[in-house]
Amino acid sequence: MRTDDTTAPDPAAAANVATTAILADLADTRHKAVVVDSPPGAGKSTLVIRAAQELTAGGERPIIVAQTNNQVDDLIENLTEKHPDIPVGRLSATGYSPPPALVGLANTTVGRTLDDLAGCQIIVGTAAKWATVRDSTFGWAILDESYQMRSDMLLQIVERFDRGLFVGDPGQLDPFTIVGTERWIGLPHDPTQNGVSVMLEHNPGIPVHRLPVSWRLPSSAAPTVNEAFYPFTGFTAGTDHGTRALGFDTAGFGSTDLDETLTMAFATGWALHELKRRHVPRTDTETIQTAANLAGRLLERGAVATCERNPDGRPLTARDIAIGVVHRDQADLVRTALTRTGHPDAPDVAVDTANRLQGREFEVVIVVHPLSGRRDATAFHLETGRLCVLASRHRQACIVVAREGIADLLDSHPSMDPVHLSVPAKFPDGWEANQVMLAKLSQHRVAA
Amino acid sequence: MKAPVDDRLAALRGSAKRRPYNARSLAALENNPRCTLRALLDASGSDKAAIAEHAGYPSPFGQSAFAFARGNAFEAMVKDNGCAELLRVLRETLKLTLPEVAYLDLNDVGGDGSNETRRDRTAEVLLQAAQGTGDGTLFDHPMLYLEVGGQEAFLEPDLVAFRIDGRFYIVEIKSFPIIDGQADPAQVRSATTQACAYVIALRALLEEAGIGPEAVSDTVVLVAPKDFTNRPTAAFVDARKQVSALTRQLARLERISDLVDLLPEGLTFDLDIDKDDKRPRRPAEELAEALEQVPATYRPDCLNHCEMAYYCRARARAEASLDVLGPAVREQLGGIDTVTMALGLARGQLTPTADQSDMAAALRHAARLRAELTGEVGGAA
Amino acid sequence: MLSALAHVEAMETLEVVHQTEFRHRRLSGRPLVIIPLTMAGEAGAPLAAMVGTAKRDMTLLVVPQPRNRDQRFTFAAELGQIVMRYIDSYRQDRRGDGERSHYSDAPQILVPNHGGIKALADLGRMCRFRSASGPYAVPDVVPEFGMWLTFLVDTSEQAGTSMLMPVTAMLSEHWATGQSTLEDQNLASLMAWIAPPDGLSVEQALADAENPDICPPAGPATSPEFDNRHLAPAIQRFDAAHTLGDPHDLATAQAELRDLVAEQVKPTWRMMWTAISLLRSVPEAPRTAKRFERDCVSFTSYSDYRDAGGFPQRKRDTAIGAAQRLSRLERALADFEADMAFDDPFVLADRRSAGEAFAGTVEESVPGRMVTTAKNRRVPRPYVTLRTDDPVRLAAGTKLISPSMPAGHKAVIASVHPDGDTTLVTVEVTGGMGRSRTPNPGTVPEPGQRLAYLPDPGWRPTPVFPASDHTPWTHSPGPDEPDTDSAVPEDAAAEEWGHED
């Protein structure tokens, strides 16, 4: 059951319509669950906080389940900022030390057990921590990033609540396991699937909403990300052309191809920095160093970002920049490479794998393309969620670093995936999504 | 396709009769799209098995008489009595509400079993059905036709296409079992890819009459033995990805001329088969020389499906190519192609080029660790 | 990287290369070897099996007409008796008291390859729901055998277990060949590398290994040429004799079939025992015994379940059963990988070359460093800095264990700094120092000492799922819809056969 086909011309109005519909379903006691699909940057956190507040106002004592400690911390920071009057509890494991932003917040209590948090109206914790709680049941749970939560994890926490609001981005990375999964394929309760799909499979008639506006992605990016990764659901950018802009502080001298790429990205929101064709290991120094150098060069020249929050412009710092990679070893090497760029702030640039960048937001994101320099495309490297995460973290511009030859690689990719009975094919297809992205990037190509 | 390309392809094949594409060889397009040798042999309609054998690497792809008999017996049983079992399965297992069923046997047309006659008759009845003027619901062994890279391909499905809610469905009857709702994924894949050729051909047929692709479902119905019994059961297979993948590979075939252009003049794989004793007269060394002119992309997985695989493996071994070890090792040694190079770098006997320096360092480190463990002399740095 | 290099070296030298120091799988003193053969075109149609606990003590069972249902179950009963006798011999000697007691040994079935496990899985599925009474009754042993086979096949999915293993997997874990993983699954090809027959080079042995006339396939499928040339006519002669009912002809036809199949399976049988003695020559890894004890516990627990008349395993897992199994499998895999790296310097080196572990020399040590815990206790938390040549790719905060330190030693990475071509890693020692305020002697690495660290797979709580009869609403169909898979399917015994052909 899909609802709210919003085609309102005004993004804010469209988003309001969607939120109102969601809150109405939340108030409707006939539903065991409400699902909200959120494309990148569509105000998922805002919705979670709004829903928590509404439920509290209605006399509920909701719990919030997030997937990582960082997500929990972010949620609490936002909650206490928006609703300083609501006492919030943070359910934490032994040894958790709160980040500076949470220290000394008057209405926040950190506790190891529910007993420690008796006075709190909203209790937030990771799924793993909630899984250790026994014998308490709450009326509502809000499950954030629920598409990243495995079905077996949901099974461990589901007895803690009567009704659930499942919020998440279906386009991002699926949960995974290191063991063989064949035995469960085709089962409606496959434990390796995400919790939302399994819950929907068993509960037809659950309302599924969709947030229609990406407030993060600029208008240069939303249509491409939409087409590549969410081909069956439309969303638009929350800002118009011209609202977001990047400009340099200084003129470019010297490193010409880096500057050319930055100029392309600043002007159009996208750039493909294409290195010479070569088969290389994923730890290829040149690729890694180029990604770091682009960040270093950007900091060196200095940039000012204009947007709806800063209409008069704001200088970009290293914390506004992220470098996204596929493998952990690449991330480590990029961090080292950043120290070599010579710019003192470069080490503050966020470097991480797609998995760890999920849910985060930056002004400029530099991406090492998952297929760069590879000889073969594997299912892992073609997985749409990975590229989707990397290509949808930015508010201003996305720069992709890759070796030439990805087009040929896709072209000659054998389709060897096993096929299973009665299991719907997973869409979007990694191959197709990569083609869409590549077609877009080729219009923004700078040969290095 | 341009005429000169056709001439070149015909020259590659030489005096042998052209082997037309069929659903199996079309499905094989997906297995190793990068391999030039396979692409040229297939596009020219050469007899890969005969060529491989003459080159000294006979392909081991026989079919067991048991599998063959089982397949035929199962299909016959499913289609017995106007497809009585098939209908039971479609209704009971897949919960399809089928209207009055009319069964049409397209195995021959009034005793004429030629491809062309059957193709025309198939086109006639399927179009009538699509336009709502015919009365067929089950079509036994229709003969479909597809133009592949400028060549005709008759697709003779041993299966039935039928019509539910105004759509055609391809039904594949296979004799591998569905046990507790699961079947061997590799076999399902190969059955599905074959079915995709039929989907594409049927869509092409309907398109000529101005009927859109949605008239043919890209969900395939697989009918197969249930558990360990002889009774059939059925399952849906979502073939959307395979249909688009095969469509892509068919489009690639159009670019065969790029490959042909790179070939030396006068290259041929002709075996020059003797009319009388049916043996190749062409010296094997000469054939081997011709084959070596064409790049091949060997993967160990080729051993499962390509007639040329044993030839290509021998070639890869002779070149000390890391392809022999398969994708897992290749992946770790990205950018290094041969054993000689990998070990030369590992032992510090070769000076790495700029783009090999990372890999060389990793290899030397690994070699040093191995030397420490095995106590070899000269390994320590 | 190290194992990749081993394969490359093997390819160059045409000789196998060790990639582990130890055998990480337990090898029973009395394994039961089974070589199952099936008939082409029909899953679960057994054709034959050669089975036995010693090279010279084998039994060959042949199904003369694999399409015949009665003959299939006769075969299943015969094989079942042999296997159950073997399994029962391990259900005698029980150690310990009460609930915690368990059998001191466990069975081990060895098959040639993964296909062999699949064939046993199919056989287990075919047998376990059968009934000894009612329509299509089968001998008592058939369902019992089916359940045990299913149990063994299920354990073989779990990393580190040893009760059912393909010999090819055990061999290729220790020896790296110059061929692909796919070819390594062919027992004859793998053995051609490890131990080519006398007088043959590896190259010649490899060519023979792929020639079905010299090395018939190790099953479960037979070679198509054999089927067409020999087996099909022999089965036809058997069928004809069967129809005519002449006992002498029937016996001749049956003997002929047996001889044919025996010729096909014997080379593999011999090779299996050669492989087993080769594997015996590789020393067993230290932690294998500990894992084997867990095998004994799980064997005991299933044995008790059978003794109590428990149900056969379901066709497919329930929601809660699936979640429990997934957690078990993930845990076992993480533990097994850590065990191997802990025990085996080759495996450790492989992980070191990938940056997932490191070894180096201690440059600096601050043994007197103390911190105050959350419970306000002063505890020693020494800092140790190592210099390593390894490409360390572990982040600060990673918990570590060390095969070079006394048991119980634990540490956490405090920082990683590249220094020229080497890397300086500082770790905080967090455990294994004893209970006093100064670390026990020898528990903190000292300058000049060489040691290795690898990530600690850690302890994590066993997940708690809802009770198995309380599947929650997210994982079960609504009350209107029936549960489609009860423990024992109603039609189990009377599974329809269709018409014979």
PDB file of N, CA, C and O in Angstrom, chain C residues 1 65 79 88 114 121 163 173 175 233 306 401 439 442 448 458 471 475 500:
ATOM      1  N   MET C   1      47.369 -12.094   0.412  1.00  0.00           N
ATOM      2  CA  MET C   1      48.495 -11.915  -0.511  1.00  0.00           C
ATOM      3  C   MET C   1      49.462 -13.099  -0.443  1.00  0.00           C
ATOM      4  O   MET C   1      49.923 -13.604  -1.454  1.00  0.00           O
ATOM      5  N   GLN C  65      18.217 -50.244 -10.706  1.00  0.00           N
ATOM      6  CA  GLN C  65      17.374 -49.351 -11.498  1.00  0.00           C
ATOM      7  C   GLN C  65      17.037 -48.146 -10.632  1.00  0.00           C
ATOM      8  O   GLN C  65      16.077 -48.170  -9.861  1.00  0.00           O
ATOM      9  N   LEU C  79      22.473 -48.550   3.222  1.00  0.00           N
ATOM     10  CA  LEU C  79      23.485 -47.545   3.570  1.00  0.00           C
ATOM     11  C   LEU C  79      23.224 -47.030   4.984  1.00  0.00           C
ATOM     12  O   LEU C  79      24.145 -46.822   5.772  1.00  0.00           O
ATOM     13  N   ASP C  88      26.368 -45.142  15.917  1.00  0.00           N
ATOM     14  CA  ASP C  88      26.044 -45.707  17.227  1.00  0.00           C
ATOM     15  C   ASP C  88      27.299 -46.088  18.003  1.00  0.00           C
ATOM     16  O   ASP C  88      27.308 -46.064  19.237  1.00  0.00           O
ATOM     17  N   HIS C 114      32.359 -31.185  -2.412  1.00  0.00           N
ATOM     18  CA  HIS C 114      31.120 -30.546  -1.968  1.00  0.00           C
ATOM     19  C   HIS C 114      29.885 -31.196  -2.581  1.00  0.00           C
ATOM     20  O   HIS C 114      28.828 -31.245  -1.961  1.00  0.00           O
ATOM     21  N   ALA C 121      22.856 -34.547   1.461  1.00  0.00           N
ATOM     22  CA  ALA C 121      21.764 -33.678   1.890  1.00  0.00           C
ATOM     23  C   ALA C 121      20.463 -34.107   1.214  1.00  0.00           C
ATOM     24  O   ALA C 121      19.411 -34.194   1.857  1.00  0.00           O
ATOM     25  N   MET C 163      32.541 -33.076  11.603  1.00  0.00           N
ATOM     26  CA  MET C 163      31.797 -34.335  11.550  1.00  0.00           C
ATOM     27  C   MET C 163      31.450 -34.768  10.128  1.00  0.00           C
ATOM     28  O   MET C 163      31.194 -35.934   9.889  1.00  0.00           O
ATOM     29  N   GLU C 173      43.016 -26.543   1.852  1.00  0.00           N
ATOM     30  CA  GLU C 173      43.269 -25.598   2.929  1.00  0.00           C
ATOM     31  C   GLU C 173      44.768 -25.593   3.272  1.00  0.00           C
ATOM     32  O   GLU C 173      45.325 -24.578   3.653  1.00  0.00           O
ATOM     33  N   TRP C 175      47.395 -27.187   1.157  1.00  0.00           N
ATOM     34  CA  TRP C 175      48.291 -27.146   0.000  1.00  0.00           C
ATOM     35  C   TRP C 175      47.769 -26.190  -1.049  1.00  0.00           C
ATOM     36  O   TRP C 175      46.607 -26.305  -1.489  1.00  0.00           O
ATOM     37  N   PRO C 233      23.277 -49.429 -21.211  1.00  0.00           N
ATOM     38  CA  PRO C 233      23.008 -50.798 -21.689  1.00  0.00           C
ATOM     39  C   PRO C 233      22.910 -51.806 -20.542  1.00  0.00           C
ATOM     40  O   PRO C 233      22.055 -52.701 -20.578  1.00  0.00           O
ATOM     41  N   ARG C 306      17.464 -37.449  19.553  1.00  0.00           N
ATOM     42  CA  ARG C 306      16.976 -38.621  18.832  1.00  0.00           C
ATOM     43  C   ARG C 306      16.461 -39.670  19.814  1.00  0.00           C
ATOM     44  O   ARG C 306      15.433 -40.273  19.615  1.00  0.00           O
ATOM     45  N   ILE C 401      44.452  -9.609  20.246  1.00  0.00           N
ATOM     46  CA  ILE C 401      44.996 -10.719  21.004  1.00  0.00           C
ATOM     47  C   ILE C 401      46.360 -11.039  20.405  1.00  0.00           C
ATOM     48  O   ILE C 401      46.661 -10.598  19.288  1.00  0.00           O
ATOM     49  N   PRO C 439      51.688  -5.290  36.999  1.00  0.00           N
ATOM     50  CA  PRO C 439      51.513  -6.454  36.122  1.00  0.00           C
ATOM     51  C   PRO C 439      52.438  -7.594  36.526  1.00  0.00           C
ATOM     52  O   PRO C 439      53.581  -7.356  36.929  1.00  0.00           O
ATOM     53  N   GLY C 442      56.459 -10.809  32.898  1.00  0.00           N
ATOM     54  CA  GLY C 442      56.283 -11.459  31.594  1.00  0.00           C
ATOM     55  C   GLY C 442      54.959 -11.163  30.920  1.00  0.00           C
ATOM     56  O   GLY C 442      54.689 -11.671  29.843  1.00  0.00           O
ATOM     57  N   GLY C 448      62.647  -4.720  22.601  1.00  0.00           N
ATOM     58  CA  GLY C 448      63.455  -5.745  21.938  1.00  0.00           C
ATOM     59  C   GLY C 448      62.685  -7.020  21.668  1.00  0.00           C
ATOM     60  O   GLY C 448      63.077  -7.818  20.811  1.00  0.00           O
ATOM     61  N   GLY C 458      36.541 -11.454  19.936  1.00  0.00           N
ATOM     62  CA  GLY C 458      35.771 -10.931  21.053  1.00  0.00           C
ATOM     63  C   GLY C 458      34.666 -11.844  21.530  1.00  0.00           C
ATOM     64  O   GLY C 458      34.349 -12.864  20.922  1.00  0.00           O
ATOM     65  N   THR C 471       6.361 -16.553  17.663  1.00  0.00           N
ATOM     66  CA  THR C 471       6.901 -15.728  16.593  1.00  0.00           C
ATOM     67  C   THR C 471       6.140 -14.404  16.552  1.00  0.00           C
ATOM     68  O   THR C 471       4.920 -14.403  16.447  1.00  0.00           O
ATOM     69  N   HIS C 475       7.287 -11.186  11.980  1.00  0.00           N
ATOM     70  CA  HIS C 475       7.890 -12.341  11.326  1.00  0.00           C
ATOM     71  C   HIS C 475       6.931 -13.502  11.121  1.00  0.00           C
ATOM     72  O   HIS C 475       7.338 -14.600  10.784  1.00  0.00           O
ATOM     73  N   GLU C 500       5.563 -44.211 -12.916  1.00  0.00           N
ATOM     74  CA  GLU C 500       6.908 -44.713 -13.183  1.00  0.00           C
ATOM     75  C   GLU C 500       7.134 -44.743 -14.689  1.00  0.00           C
ATOM     76  O   GLU C 500       6.199 -44.905 -15.457  1.00  0.00           O
TER      77      GLU C 500
END
